[in-house]
């Protein structure tokens, strides 16, 4: 008599869920999800405003900061929205801490970028005269300074929210 064939183990649902992309709808309505969208909009306004003006010198740093953090925020947003943050090596297990560190660094560098734009606005304030007819970047620098201040505030707000959640013992973003 032959022994019965070995039983196949049932498929593991964890593997199926890990490979599938699932939209995290609660993240869209969460305060962090809304803040991320606002950060993306304000950051895009900041760097588009700078990029469309004639700039030089330290404004290159402000443009670098805005594009870098726009791209990083976009990546954080979609990784969280799609529930794929656990695939990030070494950092996926500490996703809330990664978000807080990102927000604090972004706030610090946006503070520097905003300071640069305020300085450039003051240096070009002579263009604000009524009868000045030559092209000038005063309005673009002023708009960029306002957008930079908005970005700074949004990143500080999300960093404080993340710190509050971390202090309450939470470990997940959603």
Short mmCIF file of N, CA and C in Angstrom, two decimals:
data_model
loop_
_atom_site.label_atom_id
_atom_site.label_comp_id
_atom_site.label_asym_id
_atom_site.label_seq_id
_atom_site.Cartn_x
_atom_site.Cartn_y
_atom_site.Cartn_z
N UNK A 1 0.83 -1.17 0.00
CA UNK A 1 0.00 0.00 0.00
C UNK A 1 0.89 1.25 0.00
N UNK A 2 0.53 2.20 -0.85
CA UNK A 2 1.31 3.42 -0.96
C UNK A 2 0.83 4.44 0.07
N UNK A 3 1.81 5.23 0.61
CA UNK A 3 1.40 6.28 1.55
C UNK A 3 0.67 7.40 0.81
N UNK A 4 -0.23 8.07 1.49
CA UNK A 4 -0.97 9.17 0.84
C UNK A 4 0.00 10.29 0.46
N UNK A 5 -0.29 11.03 -0.58
CA UNK A 5 0.59 12.13 -0.97
C UNK A 5 0.60 13.21 0.11
N UNK A 6 1.74 13.92 0.26
CA UNK A 6 1.79 14.96 1.30
C UNK A 6 0.82 16.09 0.99
N UNK A 7 0.27 16.66 2.04
CA UNK A 7 -0.71 17.74 1.89
C UNK A 7 0.01 19.05 1.59
N UNK A 8 -0.57 19.78 0.70
CA UNK A 8 -0.03 21.09 0.37
C UNK A 8 -0.51 22.10 1.41
N UNK A 9 0.41 22.93 1.89
CA UNK A 9 -0.05 23.94 2.86
C UNK A 9 -0.95 24.96 2.17
N UNK A 10 -1.93 25.48 2.91
CA UNK A 10 -2.83 26.48 2.31
C UNK A 10 -2.05 27.75 1.96
N UNK A 11 -2.48 28.46 0.94
CA UNK A 11 -1.77 29.70 0.59
C UNK A 11 -1.85 30.69 1.75
N UNK A 12 -0.73 31.37 1.95
CA UNK A 12 -0.67 32.32 3.06
C UNK A 12 -1.21 33.66 2.61
N UNK A 13 -2.18 34.19 3.33
CA UNK A 13 -2.76 35.47 2.92
C UNK A 13 -1.79 36.63 3.08
N UNK A 14 -0.81 36.51 3.98
CA UNK A 14 0.14 37.61 4.18
C UNK A 14 0.96 37.85 2.92
N UNK A 15 1.34 36.78 2.23
CA UNK A 15 2.09 36.96 0.99
C UNK A 15 1.23 37.58 -0.09
N UNK A 16 0.01 37.17 -0.17
CA UNK A 16 -0.89 37.74 -1.18
C UNK A 16 -1.13 39.22 -0.90
N UNK A 17 -1.31 39.58 0.36
CA UNK A 17 -1.55 40.97 0.70
C UNK A 17 -0.30 41.81 0.51
N UNK A 18 0.87 41.21 0.72
CA UNK A 18 2.11 41.96 0.59
C UNK A 18 2.38 42.31 -0.86
N UNK A 19 2.05 41.43 -1.78
CA UNK A 19 2.30 41.69 -3.18
C UNK A 19 1.27 42.59 -3.82
N UNK A 20 0.08 42.63 -3.26
CA UNK A 20 -1.00 43.42 -3.85
C UNK A 20 -0.89 44.88 -3.40
N UNK A 21 -1.30 45.74 -4.29
CA UNK A 21 -1.36 47.16 -3.97
C UNK A 21 -2.76 47.46 -3.47
N UNK A 22 -2.83 48.01 -2.28
CA UNK A 22 -4.14 48.37 -1.73
C UNK A 22 -4.15 49.85 -1.39
N UNK A 23 -5.14 50.53 -1.88
CA UNK A 23 -5.28 51.96 -1.64
C UNK A 23 -5.71 52.18 -0.19
N UNK A 24 -4.96 52.96 0.54
CA UNK A 24 -5.27 53.27 1.93
C UNK A 24 -6.19 54.49 1.98
N UNK A 25 -7.49 54.25 1.83
CA UNK A 25 -8.45 55.36 1.79
C UNK A 25 -8.48 56.18 3.07
N UNK A 26 -8.28 55.59 4.26
CA UNK A 26 -8.27 56.43 5.46
C UNK A 26 -7.14 57.47 5.45
N UNK A 27 -6.03 57.16 4.76
CA UNK A 27 -4.93 58.12 4.68
C UNK A 27 -5.33 59.37 3.91
N UNK A 28 -6.18 59.21 2.90
CA UNK A 28 -6.61 60.37 2.12
C UNK A 28 -7.37 61.39 2.96
N UNK A 29 -8.15 60.90 3.93
CA UNK A 29 -8.94 61.79 4.77
C UNK A 29 -8.26 62.13 6.09
N UNK A 30 -7.11 61.56 6.34
CA UNK A 30 -6.41 61.83 7.60
C UNK A 30 -5.75 63.21 7.54
N UNK A 31 -5.46 63.79 8.71
CA UNK A 31 -4.79 65.09 8.71
C UNK A 31 -3.44 65.05 7.98
N UNK A 32 -2.69 63.96 8.14
CA UNK A 32 -1.40 63.88 7.46
C UNK A 32 -1.57 63.79 5.95
N UNK A 33 -2.57 63.07 5.48
CA UNK A 33 -2.82 62.98 4.05
C UNK A 33 -3.17 64.34 3.45
N UNK A 34 -4.00 65.09 4.14
CA UNK A 34 -4.37 66.43 3.68
C UNK A 34 -3.16 67.36 3.73
N UNK A 35 -2.37 67.27 4.81
CA UNK A 35 -1.16 68.09 4.90
C UNK A 35 -0.18 67.76 3.79
N UNK A 36 -0.02 66.48 3.47
CA UNK A 36 0.90 66.09 2.39
C UNK A 36 0.46 66.70 1.06
N UNK A 37 -0.84 66.68 0.78
CA UNK A 37 -1.32 67.30 -0.45
C UNK A 37 -1.07 68.81 -0.47
N UNK A 38 -1.30 69.46 0.66
CA UNK A 38 -1.04 70.90 0.74
C UNK A 38 0.45 71.19 0.61
N UNK A 39 1.30 70.33 1.19
CA UNK A 39 2.75 70.50 1.05
C UNK A 39 3.17 70.36 -0.41
N UNK A 40 2.58 69.40 -1.10
CA UNK A 40 2.90 69.23 -2.52
C UNK A 40 2.47 70.43 -3.35
N UNK A 41 1.29 70.97 -3.07
CA UNK A 41 0.81 72.14 -3.80
C UNK A 41 1.65 73.38 -3.52
N UNK A 42 1.94 73.64 -2.24
CA UNK A 42 2.73 74.81 -1.88
C UNK A 42 4.17 74.67 -2.37
N UNK A 43 4.72 73.46 -2.27
CA UNK A 43 6.08 73.23 -2.75
C UNK A 43 6.19 73.42 -4.25
N UNK A 44 5.20 72.94 -4.99
CA UNK A 44 5.20 73.12 -6.44
C UNK A 44 5.08 74.61 -6.79
N UNK A 45 4.23 75.33 -6.08
CA UNK A 45 4.11 76.78 -6.31
C UNK A 45 5.44 77.48 -6.03
N UNK A 46 6.13 77.04 -4.97
CA UNK A 46 7.42 77.64 -4.60
C UNK A 46 8.44 77.45 -5.71
N UNK A 47 8.64 76.21 -6.15
CA UNK A 47 9.71 76.02 -7.12
C UNK A 47 9.33 76.47 -8.52
N UNK A 48 8.07 76.42 -8.89
CA UNK A 48 7.67 76.92 -10.20
C UNK A 48 7.82 78.45 -10.24
N UNK A 49 7.48 79.11 -9.15
CA UNK A 49 7.64 80.56 -9.07
C UNK A 49 9.10 80.96 -9.22
N UNK A 50 9.98 80.23 -8.56
CA UNK A 50 11.40 80.54 -8.67
C UNK A 50 11.92 80.21 -10.07
N UNK A 51 11.54 79.05 -10.57
CA UNK A 51 12.08 78.59 -11.85
C UNK A 51 11.65 79.47 -13.02
N UNK A 52 10.52 80.12 -12.92
CA UNK A 52 10.06 80.96 -14.02
C UNK A 52 10.60 82.38 -13.96
N UNK A 53 11.35 82.70 -12.91
CA UNK A 53 11.93 84.03 -12.79
C UNK A 53 13.42 83.98 -13.13
N UNK A 54 13.99 85.12 -13.32
CA UNK A 54 15.43 85.20 -13.56
C UNK A 54 16.10 85.23 -12.19
N UNK A 55 16.89 84.20 -11.90
CA UNK A 55 17.48 84.08 -10.58
C UNK A 55 18.96 83.76 -10.71
N UNK A 56 19.67 83.95 -9.60
CA UNK A 56 21.10 83.65 -9.55
C UNK A 56 21.53 83.55 -8.09
N UNK A 57 22.72 83.09 -7.88
CA UNK A 57 23.30 83.05 -6.55
C UNK A 57 22.63 82.07 -5.62
N UNK A 58 22.30 82.54 -4.43
CA UNK A 58 21.76 81.68 -3.37
C UNK A 58 20.36 81.15 -3.69
N UNK A 59 19.71 81.72 -4.67
CA UNK A 59 18.38 81.25 -5.04
C UNK A 59 18.46 79.82 -5.60
N UNK A 60 19.62 79.45 -6.11
CA UNK A 60 19.81 78.07 -6.58
C UNK A 60 19.59 77.08 -5.43
N UNK A 61 20.06 77.43 -4.24
CA UNK A 61 19.86 76.57 -3.07
C UNK A 61 18.38 76.44 -2.73
N UNK A 62 17.67 77.55 -2.78
CA UNK A 62 16.23 77.52 -2.49
C UNK A 62 15.50 76.65 -3.50
N UNK A 63 15.89 76.74 -4.76
CA UNK A 63 15.27 75.92 -5.79
C UNK A 63 15.60 74.44 -5.57
N UNK A 64 16.83 74.15 -5.19
CA UNK A 64 17.23 72.77 -4.89
C UNK A 64 16.41 72.20 -3.74
N UNK A 65 16.27 72.96 -2.66
CA UNK A 65 15.51 72.51 -1.49
C UNK A 65 14.06 72.24 -1.88
N UNK A 66 13.47 73.14 -2.63
CA UNK A 66 12.06 72.97 -2.96
C UNK A 66 11.82 71.77 -3.86
N UNK A 67 12.67 71.56 -4.86
CA UNK A 67 12.49 70.41 -5.75
C UNK A 67 12.77 69.11 -5.02
N UNK A 68 13.84 69.08 -4.21
CA UNK A 68 14.18 67.87 -3.45
C UNK A 68 13.05 67.45 -2.53
N UNK A 69 12.53 68.37 -1.75
CA UNK A 69 11.49 68.00 -0.80
C UNK A 69 10.14 67.80 -1.47
N UNK A 70 9.93 68.40 -2.62
CA UNK A 70 8.71 68.10 -3.36
C UNK A 70 8.73 66.64 -3.82
N UNK A 71 9.88 66.21 -4.35
CA UNK A 71 10.00 64.82 -4.80
C UNK A 71 9.93 63.83 -3.64
N UNK A 72 10.61 64.15 -2.53
CA UNK A 72 10.56 63.26 -1.36
C UNK A 72 9.16 63.18 -0.78
N UNK A 73 8.46 64.30 -0.71
CA UNK A 73 7.10 64.31 -0.20
C UNK A 73 6.18 63.52 -1.11
N UNK A 74 6.38 63.64 -2.41
CA UNK A 74 5.59 62.87 -3.36
C UNK A 74 5.82 61.37 -3.16
N UNK A 75 7.06 60.97 -2.95
CA UNK A 75 7.37 59.56 -2.70
C UNK A 75 6.74 59.08 -1.39
N UNK A 76 6.86 59.86 -0.31
CA UNK A 76 6.24 59.48 0.97
C UNK A 76 4.73 59.37 0.83
N UNK A 77 4.14 60.30 0.11
CA UNK A 77 2.69 60.30 -0.05
C UNK A 77 2.22 59.03 -0.75
N UNK A 78 2.84 58.68 -1.87
CA UNK A 78 2.38 57.53 -2.62
C UNK A 78 2.75 56.21 -1.95
N UNK A 79 3.88 56.13 -1.28
CA UNK A 79 4.21 54.91 -0.54
C UNK A 79 3.21 54.67 0.58
N UNK A 80 2.81 55.72 1.25
CA UNK A 80 1.82 55.57 2.33
C UNK A 80 0.44 55.30 1.76
N UNK A 81 0.07 56.01 0.70
CA UNK A 81 -1.24 55.83 0.10
C UNK A 81 -1.43 54.42 -0.44
N UNK A 82 -0.40 53.85 -1.02
CA UNK A 82 -0.50 52.51 -1.59
C UNK A 82 -0.17 51.41 -0.58
N UNK A 83 0.20 51.78 0.64
CA UNK A 83 0.50 50.80 1.67
C UNK A 83 1.77 50.02 1.40
N UNK A 84 2.72 50.62 0.75
CA UNK A 84 3.96 49.94 0.39
C UNK A 84 5.17 50.43 1.17
N UNK A 85 4.96 51.12 2.27
CA UNK A 85 6.09 51.64 3.04
C UNK A 85 6.93 50.52 3.66
N UNK A 86 6.35 49.33 3.87
CA UNK A 86 7.12 48.24 4.46
C UNK A 86 8.18 47.71 3.50
N UNK A 87 8.11 48.06 2.23
CA UNK A 87 9.10 47.63 1.25
C UNK A 87 10.36 48.49 1.25
N UNK A 88 10.33 49.61 1.95
CA UNK A 88 11.50 50.47 2.03
C UNK A 88 12.50 49.83 2.98
N UNK A 89 13.71 49.51 2.49
CA UNK A 89 14.68 48.82 3.35
C UNK A 89 15.07 49.66 4.57
N UNK A 90 15.14 49.05 5.70
CA UNK A 90 15.56 49.61 6.99
C UNK A 90 14.62 50.67 7.55
N UNK A 91 13.87 51.35 6.73
CA UNK A 91 13.04 52.45 7.21
C UNK A 91 11.56 52.13 7.26
N UNK A 92 11.13 51.11 6.54
CA UNK A 92 9.70 50.79 6.47
C UNK A 92 9.09 50.42 7.80
N UNK A 93 9.87 49.81 8.69
CA UNK A 93 9.35 49.41 9.99
C UNK A 93 9.16 50.61 10.92
N UNK A 94 9.84 51.69 10.64
CA UNK A 94 9.76 52.91 11.45
C UNK A 94 9.18 54.06 10.64
N UNK A 95 8.08 53.82 9.97
CA UNK A 95 7.55 54.77 9.00
C UNK A 95 7.11 56.08 9.63
N UNK A 96 6.54 56.05 10.82
CA UNK A 96 6.14 57.29 11.48
C UNK A 96 7.37 58.12 11.84
N UNK A 97 8.41 57.47 12.34
CA UNK A 97 9.65 58.19 12.68
C UNK A 97 10.31 58.76 11.42
N UNK A 98 10.24 58.03 10.32
CA UNK A 98 10.79 58.51 9.05
C UNK A 98 10.03 59.75 8.59
N UNK A 99 8.72 59.74 8.71
CA UNK A 99 7.91 60.89 8.33
C UNK A 99 8.22 62.11 9.20
N UNK A 100 8.39 61.90 10.49
CA UNK A 100 8.71 63.01 11.40
C UNK A 100 10.08 63.58 11.06
N UNK A 101 11.08 62.72 10.84
CA UNK A 101 12.42 63.19 10.50
C UNK A 101 12.40 63.96 9.17
N UNK A 102 11.67 63.45 8.20
CA UNK A 102 11.53 64.14 6.91
C UNK A 102 10.92 65.52 7.10
N UNK A 103 9.86 65.60 7.89
CA UNK A 103 9.18 66.87 8.10
C UNK A 103 10.06 67.88 8.84
N UNK A 104 10.81 67.42 9.83
CA UNK A 104 11.69 68.33 10.57
C UNK A 104 12.81 68.85 9.69
N UNK A 105 13.41 67.97 8.90
CA UNK A 105 14.47 68.40 7.99
C UNK A 105 13.92 69.34 6.92
N UNK A 106 12.75 69.03 6.39
CA UNK A 106 12.14 69.90 5.40
C UNK A 106 11.83 71.27 5.99
N UNK A 107 11.33 71.30 7.22
CA UNK A 107 11.02 72.58 7.86
C UNK A 107 12.29 73.41 8.04
N UNK A 108 13.37 72.77 8.47
CA UNK A 108 14.63 73.49 8.67
C UNK A 108 15.16 74.06 7.35
N UNK A 109 15.16 73.25 6.31
CA UNK A 109 15.70 73.72 5.04
C UNK A 109 14.75 74.68 4.33
N UNK A 110 13.46 74.51 4.50
CA UNK A 110 12.53 75.50 3.96
C UNK A 110 12.66 76.82 4.71
N UNK A 111 13.01 76.78 5.98
CA UNK A 111 13.27 78.01 6.72
C UNK A 111 14.44 78.77 6.12
N UNK A 112 15.52 78.03 5.79
CA UNK A 112 16.67 78.66 5.15
C UNK A 112 16.30 79.19 3.76
N UNK A 113 15.55 78.40 2.99
CA UNK A 113 15.15 78.82 1.65
C UNK A 113 14.25 80.04 1.70
N UNK A 114 13.35 80.08 2.67
CA UNK A 114 12.48 81.25 2.83
C UNK A 114 13.29 82.47 3.20
N UNK A 115 14.27 82.30 4.07
CA UNK A 115 15.17 83.42 4.42
C UNK A 115 15.91 83.95 3.20
N UNK A 116 16.35 83.06 2.34
CA UNK A 116 17.02 83.48 1.10
C UNK A 116 16.07 84.28 0.22
N UNK A 117 14.83 83.79 0.11
CA UNK A 117 13.87 84.48 -0.74
C UNK A 117 13.46 85.83 -0.16
N UNK A 118 13.38 85.94 1.16
CA UNK A 118 13.08 87.23 1.79
C UNK A 118 14.23 88.20 1.52
N UNK A 119 15.46 87.71 1.64
CA UNK A 119 16.62 88.55 1.36
C UNK A 119 16.63 89.01 -0.10
N UNK A 120 16.34 88.11 -1.02
CA UNK A 120 16.29 88.49 -2.43
C UNK A 120 15.15 89.48 -2.70
N UNK A 121 14.05 89.31 -2.01
CA UNK A 121 12.94 90.25 -2.17
C UNK A 121 13.35 91.65 -1.72
N UNK A 122 14.06 91.72 -0.60
CA UNK A 122 14.51 93.02 -0.10
C UNK A 122 15.56 93.64 -1.03
N UNK A 123 16.40 92.80 -1.61
CA UNK A 123 17.43 93.33 -2.54
C UNK A 123 16.81 93.86 -3.83
N UNK A 124 15.67 93.36 -4.20
CA UNK A 124 15.01 93.81 -5.42
C UNK A 124 13.83 94.74 -5.13
N UNK A 125 13.80 95.32 -3.95
CA UNK A 125 12.66 96.17 -3.58
C UNK A 125 12.62 97.46 -4.38
N UNK A 126 13.74 97.87 -4.98
CA UNK A 126 13.74 99.08 -5.80
C UNK A 126 12.82 98.92 -7.02
N UNK A 127 12.54 97.67 -7.41
CA UNK A 127 11.69 97.42 -8.58
C UNK A 127 10.22 97.70 -8.28
N UNK A 128 9.90 97.90 -7.04
CA UNK A 128 8.51 98.08 -6.64
C UNK A 128 8.03 99.51 -6.87
N UNK A 129 8.88 100.35 -7.42
CA UNK A 129 8.49 101.73 -7.70
C UNK A 129 7.43 101.78 -8.80
N UNK A 130 6.61 102.77 -8.74
CA UNK A 130 5.48 102.87 -9.65
C UNK A 130 5.91 102.98 -11.12
N UNK A 131 6.90 103.78 -11.41
CA UNK A 131 7.29 104.04 -12.79
C UNK A 131 8.50 103.22 -13.24
N UNK A 132 8.86 102.19 -12.51
CA UNK A 132 10.02 101.36 -12.90
C UNK A 132 9.60 100.45 -14.05
N UNK A 133 10.26 100.56 -15.20
CA UNK A 133 9.80 99.85 -16.39
C UNK A 133 10.66 98.65 -16.78
N UNK A 134 11.81 98.47 -16.21
CA UNK A 134 12.68 97.35 -16.58
C UNK A 134 12.17 96.05 -15.95
N UNK A 135 12.47 94.90 -16.57
CA UNK A 135 12.03 93.62 -15.98
C UNK A 135 12.73 93.38 -14.64
N UNK A 136 11.96 92.88 -13.70
CA UNK A 136 12.49 92.66 -12.36
C UNK A 136 11.78 91.46 -11.72
N UNK A 137 12.50 90.76 -10.86
CA UNK A 137 11.96 89.55 -10.25
C UNK A 137 11.38 89.80 -8.86
N UNK A 138 11.10 91.05 -8.53
CA UNK A 138 10.61 91.37 -7.18
C UNK A 138 9.33 90.60 -6.84
N UNK A 139 8.35 90.63 -7.71
CA UNK A 139 7.07 89.96 -7.42
C UNK A 139 7.24 88.45 -7.34
N UNK A 140 8.07 87.89 -8.20
CA UNK A 140 8.31 86.44 -8.15
C UNK A 140 9.00 86.06 -6.85
N UNK A 141 9.98 86.86 -6.43
CA UNK A 141 10.67 86.56 -5.17
C UNK A 141 9.74 86.74 -3.98
N UNK A 142 8.87 87.73 -4.04
CA UNK A 142 7.90 87.93 -2.96
C UNK A 142 6.92 86.76 -2.88
N UNK A 143 6.43 86.32 -4.04
CA UNK A 143 5.51 85.17 -4.06
C UNK A 143 6.22 83.91 -3.57
N UNK A 144 7.48 83.73 -3.97
CA UNK A 144 8.24 82.56 -3.52
C UNK A 144 8.48 82.62 -2.01
N UNK A 145 8.73 83.80 -1.47
CA UNK A 145 8.93 83.92 -0.03
C UNK A 145 7.65 83.55 0.73
N UNK A 146 6.51 83.96 0.20
CA UNK A 146 5.24 83.61 0.84
C UNK A 146 5.00 82.10 0.76
N UNK A 147 5.24 81.52 -0.42
CA UNK A 147 5.07 80.07 -0.58
C UNK A 147 6.04 79.30 0.31
N UNK A 148 7.27 79.80 0.43
CA UNK A 148 8.25 79.15 1.30
C UNK A 148 7.82 79.19 2.76
N UNK A 149 7.28 80.33 3.19
CA UNK A 149 6.77 80.42 4.56
C UNK A 149 5.60 79.48 4.78
N UNK A 150 4.75 79.33 3.78
CA UNK A 150 3.63 78.39 3.87
C UNK A 150 4.15 76.95 3.97
N UNK A 151 5.15 76.61 3.15
CA UNK A 151 5.74 75.27 3.22
C UNK A 151 6.36 75.01 4.60
N UNK A 152 7.07 75.99 5.10
CA UNK A 152 7.67 75.87 6.43
C UNK A 152 6.60 75.58 7.47
N UNK A 153 5.51 76.32 7.45
CA UNK A 153 4.43 76.10 8.41
C UNK A 153 3.77 74.74 8.26
N UNK A 154 3.55 74.31 7.02
CA UNK A 154 2.91 73.00 6.80
C UNK A 154 3.81 71.85 7.27
N UNK A 155 5.09 71.94 6.99
CA UNK A 155 6.00 70.87 7.44
C UNK A 155 6.15 70.87 8.95
N UNK A 156 6.18 72.04 9.57
CA UNK A 156 6.23 72.09 11.05
C UNK A 156 4.97 71.49 11.65
N UNK A 157 3.83 71.80 11.06
CA UNK A 157 2.56 71.27 11.56
C UNK A 157 2.53 69.74 11.47
N UNK A 158 2.97 69.19 10.35
CA UNK A 158 2.95 67.73 10.23
C UNK A 158 4.01 67.08 11.12
N UNK A 159 5.14 67.76 11.34
CA UNK A 159 6.15 67.22 12.25
C UNK A 159 5.63 67.20 13.69
N UNK A 160 4.96 68.27 14.09
CA UNK A 160 4.39 68.30 15.44
C UNK A 160 3.30 67.25 15.61
N UNK A 161 2.48 67.07 14.59
CA UNK A 161 1.45 66.02 14.65
C UNK A 161 2.07 64.63 14.75
N UNK A 162 3.12 64.39 13.99
CA UNK A 162 3.81 63.10 14.05
C UNK A 162 4.48 62.87 15.39
N UNK A 163 5.09 63.92 15.96
CA UNK A 163 5.71 63.81 17.29
C UNK A 163 4.66 63.51 18.35
N UNK A 164 3.52 64.16 18.24
CA UNK A 164 2.43 63.91 19.19
C UNK A 164 1.97 62.46 19.12
N UNK A 165 1.78 61.95 17.91
CA UNK A 165 1.36 60.55 17.74
C UNK A 165 2.43 59.60 18.23
N UNK A 166 3.68 59.93 18.00
CA UNK A 166 4.79 59.08 18.46
C UNK A 166 4.86 59.05 19.98
N UNK A 167 4.63 60.18 20.61
CA UNK A 167 4.64 60.24 22.08
C UNK A 167 3.47 59.48 22.69
N UNK A 168 2.37 59.36 21.97
CA UNK A 168 1.23 58.57 22.45
C UNK A 168 1.46 57.08 22.26
N UNK A 169 2.57 56.71 21.64
CA UNK A 169 2.90 55.31 21.47
C UNK A 169 2.48 54.72 20.13
N UNK A 170 1.94 55.52 19.24
CA UNK A 170 1.54 55.02 17.94
C UNK A 170 2.78 54.80 17.07
N UNK A 171 2.69 53.84 16.17
CA UNK A 171 3.81 53.54 15.29
C UNK A 171 3.45 53.60 13.82
N UNK A 172 2.19 53.72 13.52
CA UNK A 172 1.73 53.74 12.13
C UNK A 172 1.29 55.14 11.73
N UNK A 173 1.44 55.44 10.46
CA UNK A 173 1.04 56.74 9.94
C UNK A 173 -0.48 56.81 9.80
N UNK A 174 -1.08 55.71 9.32
CA UNK A 174 -2.53 55.70 9.10
C UNK A 174 -3.20 55.06 10.30
#
